[in-house]
Amino acid sequence: MEAQVVCQGDKEGSEILDKFPVVKHSDPPSPSHDGFPEGGLAAWATVFGSFLAQISIFGYSVAFGVYQDFYTRHYLTNETSSAISWIGSVSLCLLTSFSLISGALYDRGYFYHLVIAAKPNQYYQIFLTQGLGLGIASGLLYVPTMAVISHHFRRKRMLVTTFVASGTSLGAIIHPIMLNNLLNGPVGFANGVRASAGLVSGLLLIACMCMRTRLDPPTIPVNYIAAASKCIHDVPFAFMMAGAFLFQTGFYYPIFYFQLDSIKHGVSVTFSFYSLVISNASNFIGRVTCGYIAAYTGVLNLTILAAISSAVLIFGMIGLSSLVSVVVLGVVYGYVSGV
């Protein structure tokens, strides 16, 4: 009888313990339910470093319109504006195309950075350094600095990525103001480029010290040839890539020529220096608000509307003739291109 009472008491005690499991205070709490920290010093420092990197990489590249204007009117006067635009075009092309290489290296655990500088005085020298060199270096930097934030965030990844990407627009505002005042002021081209390079180098140095990886690379590397072959045979994906390619061929035209066209059409030089700033500031607003608009219109519908609007506004550059037209076109195109 006593044994039965003891057994029954043990059973009831076991049931009570099952309802109230013992928590060991020595066990550290899990960062999140899926293993991602979703915050902390290392995570937010990485976000800040990635943000600074975007200011220096894409933000600097889309400020090429300042160089386009300066090279055409002052520095490379023997070259056509079309030939000069090849410098920026090749740089941006390499920025995106070399991302294929940097992405593969990043997936294999290589997270490194390159910064280069030069002082050319001939077209071919500028093409090699600013066109090829800067493009390759930016291409190797772009994907890793964007992808590293995925090591620290999953639930907040979209929000954090939006913040990091906004660094491009902020850089596209800062660099034109700085370059226009340096290149066209008493500082001159050589010292102006050195000062600009110093700013970019400083930002990238801080970014390098802030960003940290967290996850180990996969033990079995991805077969990118097989993945590319599968993508090519995916018809909807192939059409999407073709459409994106065609869109990119015209997207950067205003970024390169907006400031130069403003001056050529009689707008004051002083105000034209800020034409890119106006457009890029509006672009920043477009990047921030597009997510809210897409929630109501749908991503595809919003993308189609923005692409058509951008194409129409590019033709509108023919009518640049006054300060008002520069402001209106800059604000509207900047916004829809940001979307």
Short mmCIF file of C-alpha atoms in Angstrom, two decimals:
data_model
loop_
_atom_site.label_atom_id
_atom_site.label_comp_id
_atom_site.label_asym_id
_atom_site.label_seq_id
_atom_site.Cartn_x
_atom_site.Cartn_y
_atom_site.Cartn_z
CA MET A 1 0.00 0.00 0.00
CA GLU A 2 2.79 2.40 0.93
CA ALA A 3 4.60 1.51 -2.29
CA GLN A 4 1.49 2.38 -4.28
CA VAL A 5 1.25 5.75 -2.51
CA VAL A 6 4.92 6.43 -3.21
CA CYS A 7 4.55 5.48 -6.88
CA GLN A 8 1.44 7.61 -7.20
CA GLY A 9 3.26 10.54 -5.58
CA ASP A 10 6.22 10.12 -7.93
CA LYS A 11 3.87 10.05 -10.88
CA GLU A 12 2.08 13.22 -9.79
CA GLY A 13 5.41 14.91 -9.13
CA SER A 14 6.65 13.90 -12.57
CA GLU A 15 3.54 15.37 -14.18
CA ILE A 16 4.06 18.62 -12.29
CA LEU A 17 7.69 18.78 -13.42
CA ASP A 18 6.60 18.16 -17.01
CA LYS A 19 4.28 21.15 -16.82
CA PHE A 20 7.00 23.36 -15.34
CA PRO A 21 10.33 22.42 -16.93
CA VAL A 22 13.50 23.41 -15.14
CA VAL A 23 15.39 26.28 -16.75
CA LYS A 24 19.15 26.26 -16.39
CA HIS A 25 20.43 29.79 -15.91
CA SER A 26 23.80 28.76 -17.32
CA ASP A 27 22.29 28.13 -20.77
CA PRO A 28 22.63 31.27 -22.96
CA PRO A 29 19.40 32.44 -24.60
CA SER A 30 19.03 31.74 -28.29
CA PRO A 31 19.45 34.87 -30.46
CA SER A 32 16.20 34.12 -32.30
CA HIS A 33 13.99 31.23 -33.21
CA ASP A 34 15.82 30.68 -36.51
CA GLY A 35 19.39 31.29 -35.34
CA PHE A 36 19.85 34.84 -36.70
CA PRO A 37 20.83 37.54 -34.18
CA GLU A 38 18.44 40.13 -35.67
CA GLY A 39 20.48 42.81 -33.92
CA GLY A 40 23.39 43.38 -31.59
CA LEU A 41 26.58 45.39 -31.91
CA ALA A 42 28.22 43.24 -34.60
CA ALA A 43 25.05 43.10 -36.71
CA TRP A 44 24.31 46.82 -36.65
CA ALA A 45 27.99 47.68 -37.14
CA THR A 46 27.90 45.51 -40.26
CA VAL A 47 24.80 47.35 -41.47
CA PHE A 48 26.52 50.70 -40.91
CA GLY A 49 29.64 49.50 -42.73
CA SER A 50 27.57 48.25 -45.66
CA PHE A 51 25.76 51.59 -45.77
CA LEU A 52 29.08 53.47 -45.98
CA ALA A 53 30.27 51.07 -48.67
CA GLN A 54 27.23 51.82 -50.85
CA ILE A 55 27.93 55.56 -50.51
CA SER A 56 31.43 54.91 -51.83
CA ILE A 57 30.64 52.31 -54.50
CA PHE A 58 27.38 52.84 -56.36
CA GLY A 59 26.88 56.34 -54.96
CA TYR A 60 30.19 57.42 -56.48
CA SER A 61 29.57 55.65 -59.78
CA VAL A 62 26.20 57.31 -60.41
CA ALA A 63 27.82 60.71 -59.76
CA PHE A 64 29.70 60.33 -63.05
CA GLY A 65 27.57 63.09 -64.57
CA VAL A 66 29.87 65.59 -62.86
CA TYR A 67 32.90 64.06 -64.60
CA GLN A 68 30.97 63.90 -67.89
CA ASP A 69 30.37 67.64 -67.73
CA PHE A 70 33.90 68.53 -66.59
CA TYR A 71 35.67 66.29 -69.12
CA THR A 72 33.50 67.53 -72.00
CA ARG A 73 33.81 71.27 -71.29
CA HIS A 74 37.27 71.54 -69.73
CA TYR A 75 39.52 68.51 -69.43
CA LEU A 76 39.08 66.36 -72.55
CA THR A 77 37.86 68.99 -74.99
CA ASN A 78 39.25 67.10 -77.99
CA GLU A 79 36.98 64.14 -77.28
CA THR A 80 33.26 63.90 -78.02
CA SER A 81 30.76 63.61 -75.20
CA SER A 82 29.82 60.19 -76.56
CA ALA A 83 33.42 58.96 -76.29
CA ILE A 84 33.70 60.36 -72.76
CA SER A 85 30.49 58.63 -71.71
CA TRP A 86 32.20 55.31 -72.45
CA ILE A 87 34.29 55.86 -69.32
CA GLY A 88 31.26 55.87 -67.05
CA SER A 89 29.42 53.25 -69.09
CA VAL A 90 32.23 50.72 -68.90
CA SER A 91 32.69 51.43 -65.20
CA LEU A 92 29.03 50.72 -64.44
CA CYS A 93 29.02 47.71 -66.75
CA LEU A 94 31.98 46.20 -64.91
CA LEU A 95 30.43 47.09 -61.56
CA THR A 96 27.46 44.86 -62.30
CA SER A 97 29.17 42.18 -64.41
CA PHE A 98 32.06 41.62 -62.01
CA SER A 99 29.46 41.04 -59.34
CA LEU A 100 29.15 37.56 -60.86
CA ILE A 101 32.75 36.91 -59.85
CA SER A 102 32.57 38.60 -56.47
CA GLY A 103 29.31 36.81 -55.69
CA ALA A 104 30.92 33.43 -56.34
CA LEU A 105 33.95 34.35 -54.23
CA TYR A 106 31.69 35.59 -51.45
CA ASP A 107 29.75 32.33 -51.43
CA ARG A 108 33.05 30.49 -51.00
CA GLY A 109 33.92 32.55 -47.93
CA TYR A 110 36.14 35.26 -49.47
CA PHE A 111 35.14 38.64 -48.11
CA TYR A 112 37.73 41.23 -49.16
CA HIS A 113 37.93 44.75 -50.52
CA LEU A 114 39.87 46.73 -53.10
CA VAL A 115 40.49 50.45 -53.33
CA ILE A 116 42.51 52.05 -56.16
CA ALA A 117 43.47 55.59 -57.19
CA ALA A 118 45.23 57.23 -60.13
CA LYS A 119 46.21 60.59 -61.63
CA PRO A 120 45.75 60.46 -65.42
CA ASN A 121 45.87 63.31 -67.92
CA GLN A 122 44.96 61.56 -71.19
CA TYR A 123 41.75 59.91 -72.37
CA TYR A 124 43.16 56.40 -72.45
CA GLN A 125 44.58 56.82 -68.94
CA ILE A 126 41.24 58.00 -67.57
CA PHE A 127 39.49 55.17 -69.42
CA LEU A 128 41.84 52.56 -67.94
CA THR A 129 41.71 53.89 -64.38
CA GLN A 130 38.21 55.30 -63.96
CA GLY A 131 36.51 53.12 -66.55
CA LEU A 132 38.19 49.74 -66.10
CA GLY A 133 39.97 49.99 -62.75
CA LEU A 134 37.19 51.63 -60.78
CA GLY A 135 34.60 49.42 -62.44
CA ILE A 136 36.41 46.19 -61.57
CA ALA A 137 37.11 47.28 -57.99
CA SER A 138 33.51 48.41 -57.48
CA GLY A 139 32.23 45.17 -58.96
CA LEU A 140 34.30 43.13 -56.52
CA LEU A 141 33.01 45.21 -53.62
CA TYR A 142 29.33 45.62 -54.42
CA VAL A 143 27.81 42.16 -53.89
CA PRO A 144 29.82 41.18 -50.78
CA THR A 145 29.02 44.44 -48.99
CA MET A 146 25.32 43.99 -49.74
CA ALA A 147 25.17 40.26 -49.02
CA VAL A 148 27.04 40.30 -45.71
CA ILE A 149 24.02 41.74 -43.89
CA SER A 150 22.18 38.47 -44.58
CA HIS A 151 24.54 36.83 -42.08
CA HIS A 152 22.91 38.78 -39.26
CA PHE A 153 19.28 39.34 -40.26
CA ARG A 154 16.41 37.26 -41.57
CA ARG A 155 13.11 38.69 -40.34
CA LYS A 156 14.40 42.27 -40.62
CA ARG A 157 16.39 41.64 -43.79
CA MET A 158 14.13 43.61 -46.14
CA LEU A 159 14.11 46.66 -43.87
CA VAL A 160 17.86 46.55 -43.33
CA THR A 161 18.56 46.04 -47.04
CA THR A 162 16.43 49.09 -47.88
CA PHE A 163 18.44 51.18 -45.44
CA VAL A 164 21.76 49.95 -46.82
CA ALA A 165 20.65 50.53 -50.44
CA SER A 166 19.68 54.10 -49.56
CA GLY A 167 23.39 54.73 -49.11
CA THR A 168 23.64 54.81 -52.90
CA SER A 169 21.26 57.76 -53.09
CA LEU A 170 22.99 59.56 -50.23
CA GLY A 171 26.34 59.09 -51.95
CA ALA A 172 24.83 60.35 -55.20
CA ILE A 173 23.91 63.55 -53.34
CA ILE A 174 27.20 64.05 -51.49
CA HIS A 175 29.65 63.29 -54.30
CA PRO A 176 28.22 65.68 -56.96
CA ILE A 177 28.23 68.59 -54.50
CA MET A 178 31.80 67.86 -53.46
CA LEU A 179 33.14 67.17 -56.95
CA ASN A 180 31.52 70.20 -58.58
CA ASN A 181 32.90 72.56 -55.96
CA LEU A 182 36.37 71.00 -56.07
CA LEU A 183 36.84 70.44 -59.80
CA ASN A 184 35.43 73.81 -60.85
CA GLY A 185 36.91 75.79 -57.95
CA PRO A 186 40.39 76.94 -56.97
CA VAL A 187 41.32 73.42 -55.82
CA GLY A 188 41.40 72.14 -59.40
CA PHE A 189 41.10 68.70 -60.94
CA ALA A 190 44.15 66.91 -59.53
CA ASN A 191 43.72 67.99 -55.91
CA GLY A 192 39.95 67.67 -56.19
CA VAL A 193 40.23 64.04 -57.25
CA ARG A 194 42.70 63.41 -54.43
CA ALA A 195 40.30 64.92 -51.90
CA SER A 196 37.44 62.85 -53.28
CA ALA A 197 39.59 59.72 -53.20
CA GLY A 198 40.50 60.51 -49.60
CA LEU A 199 36.83 60.68 -48.63
CA VAL A 200 36.01 57.42 -50.39
CA SER A 201 39.06 55.68 -48.92
CA GLY A 202 38.15 56.86 -45.43
CA LEU A 203 34.58 55.63 -45.76
CA LEU A 204 35.73 52.26 -47.08
CA LEU A 205 38.28 51.95 -44.27
CA ILE A 206 35.56 52.51 -41.67
CA ALA A 207 33.33 50.06 -43.55
CA CYS A 208 36.08 47.42 -43.47
CA MET A 209 36.45 47.80 -39.71
CA CYS A 210 32.70 47.59 -39.11
CA MET A 211 31.58 44.70 -41.32
CA ARG A 212 31.84 41.15 -40.01
CA THR A 213 30.81 37.78 -41.40
CA ARG A 214 29.09 35.25 -39.13
CA LEU A 215 28.21 32.13 -41.10
CA ASP A 216 30.66 29.58 -42.44
CA PRO A 217 30.78 29.06 -46.22
CA PRO A 218 29.04 25.94 -47.55
CA THR A 219 31.16 22.81 -47.48
CA ILE A 220 30.00 21.88 -50.98
CA PRO A 221 30.43 24.85 -53.37
CA VAL A 222 27.65 25.72 -55.77
CA ASN A 223 28.10 24.63 -59.38
CA TYR A 224 27.51 28.00 -61.05
CA ILE A 225 27.71 26.60 -64.57
CA ALA A 226 24.87 24.19 -63.83
CA ALA A 227 22.90 26.96 -62.11
CA ALA A 228 23.40 29.29 -65.08
CA SER A 229 22.30 26.56 -67.49
CA LYS A 230 19.13 26.04 -65.49
CA CYS A 231 18.41 29.79 -65.49
CA ILE A 232 18.86 30.04 -69.25
CA HIS A 233 16.25 27.32 -69.80
CA ASP A 234 13.82 29.04 -67.43
CA VAL A 235 11.80 31.05 -69.97
CA PRO A 236 10.10 33.52 -67.58
CA PHE A 237 13.43 34.23 -65.89
CA ALA A 238 15.14 34.72 -69.27
CA PHE A 239 12.49 37.24 -70.35
CA MET A 240 12.84 39.06 -67.04
CA MET A 241 16.61 39.34 -67.48
CA ALA A 242 16.19 40.56 -71.07
CA GLY A 243 13.77 43.24 -69.91
CA ALA A 244 16.11 44.32 -67.11
CA PHE A 245 18.99 44.50 -69.60
CA LEU A 246 17.03 46.73 -71.97
CA PHE A 247 15.94 48.94 -69.09
CA GLN A 248 19.52 49.41 -67.91
CA THR A 249 20.66 50.53 -71.37
CA GLY A 250 18.64 53.73 -71.05
CA PHE A 251 18.40 54.15 -67.30
CA TYR A 252 21.76 55.87 -66.84
CA TYR A 253 21.46 58.39 -69.68
CA PRO A 254 20.06 61.22 -67.50
CA ILE A 255 22.58 60.41 -64.77
CA PHE A 256 25.42 60.99 -67.23
CA TYR A 257 24.04 63.89 -69.26
CA PHE A 258 21.59 65.79 -67.04
CA GLN A 259 24.11 68.33 -65.74
CA LEU A 260 25.82 68.80 -69.11
CA ASP A 261 22.52 69.15 -70.98
CA SER A 262 21.30 71.72 -68.47
CA ILE A 263 24.33 73.91 -69.18
CA LYS A 264 24.12 73.37 -72.94
CA HIS A 265 20.47 74.48 -72.92
CA GLY A 266 21.22 77.81 -71.26
CA VAL A 267 20.58 77.06 -67.59
CA SER A 268 23.05 78.84 -65.31
CA VAL A 269 26.21 76.89 -64.56
CA THR A 270 25.85 77.41 -60.82
CA PHE A 271 22.36 75.94 -60.71
CA SER A 272 23.21 73.15 -63.15
CA PHE A 273 25.80 71.92 -60.67
CA TYR A 274 22.90 70.98 -58.40
CA SER A 275 20.72 69.36 -61.06
CA LEU A 276 22.06 65.91 -60.21
CA VAL A 277 21.61 66.61 -56.51
CA ILE A 278 17.92 67.40 -57.06
CA SER A 279 17.42 64.25 -59.11
CA ASN A 280 19.28 62.02 -56.66
CA ALA A 281 17.47 63.46 -53.64
CA SER A 282 14.17 62.63 -55.31
CA ASN A 283 15.60 59.20 -56.14
CA PHE A 284 16.21 58.64 -52.43
CA ILE A 285 12.56 59.39 -51.65
CA GLY A 286 11.49 56.99 -54.41
CA ARG A 287 13.61 54.19 -52.96
CA VAL A 288 12.15 54.67 -49.49
CA THR A 289 8.48 54.94 -50.50
CA CYS A 290 8.29 52.37 -53.32
CA GLY A 291 7.79 49.51 -50.88
CA TYR A 292 4.66 51.09 -49.44
CA ILE A 293 3.23 51.84 -52.90
CA ALA A 294 3.99 48.34 -54.18
CA ALA A 295 1.93 46.89 -51.33
CA TYR A 296 -1.18 48.39 -52.97
CA THR A 297 -0.32 48.30 -56.68
CA GLY A 298 1.75 45.13 -56.86
CA VAL A 299 5.47 44.99 -57.58
CA LEU A 300 5.15 44.13 -61.28
CA ASN A 301 2.54 46.83 -61.99
CA LEU A 302 4.62 49.47 -60.23
CA THR A 303 7.77 48.39 -62.06
CA ILE A 304 6.08 48.61 -65.47
CA LEU A 305 4.65 52.04 -64.68
CA ALA A 306 8.02 53.32 -63.44
CA ALA A 307 9.86 51.96 -66.50
CA ILE A 308 7.42 53.56 -68.97
CA SER A 309 7.51 56.86 -67.07
CA SER A 310 11.32 56.84 -67.06
CA ALA A 311 11.42 56.30 -70.83
CA VAL A 312 9.02 59.19 -71.47
CA LEU A 313 10.97 61.52 -69.18
CA ILE A 314 14.26 60.70 -70.91
CA PHE A 315 12.79 62.05 -74.15
CA GLY A 316 11.68 65.05 -72.11
CA MET A 317 15.33 66.04 -71.70
CA ILE A 318 15.13 67.40 -75.24
CA GLY A 319 12.94 70.20 -73.89
CA LEU A 320 15.33 71.39 -71.18
CA SER A 321 15.36 75.17 -71.54
CA SER A 322 14.81 76.78 -68.16
CA LEU A 323 15.42 76.41 -64.46
CA VAL A 324 11.86 75.22 -63.91
CA SER A 325 12.16 72.46 -66.51
CA VAL A 326 15.37 71.21 -64.89
CA VAL A 327 13.74 71.08 -61.45
CA VAL A 328 10.55 69.38 -62.67
CA LEU A 329 12.36 66.81 -64.80
CA GLY A 330 14.95 66.15 -62.11
CA VAL A 331 12.36 65.61 -59.38
CA VAL A 332 10.00 63.44 -61.43
CA TYR A 333 12.67 61.33 -63.14
CA GLY A 334 14.60 60.94 -59.91
CA TYR A 335 11.51 59.63 -58.16
CA VAL A 336 10.33 57.15 -60.81
CA SER A 337 13.87 55.88 -61.39
CA GLY A 338 14.18 55.31 -57.65
CA VAL A 339 11.02 53.24 -57.74
#
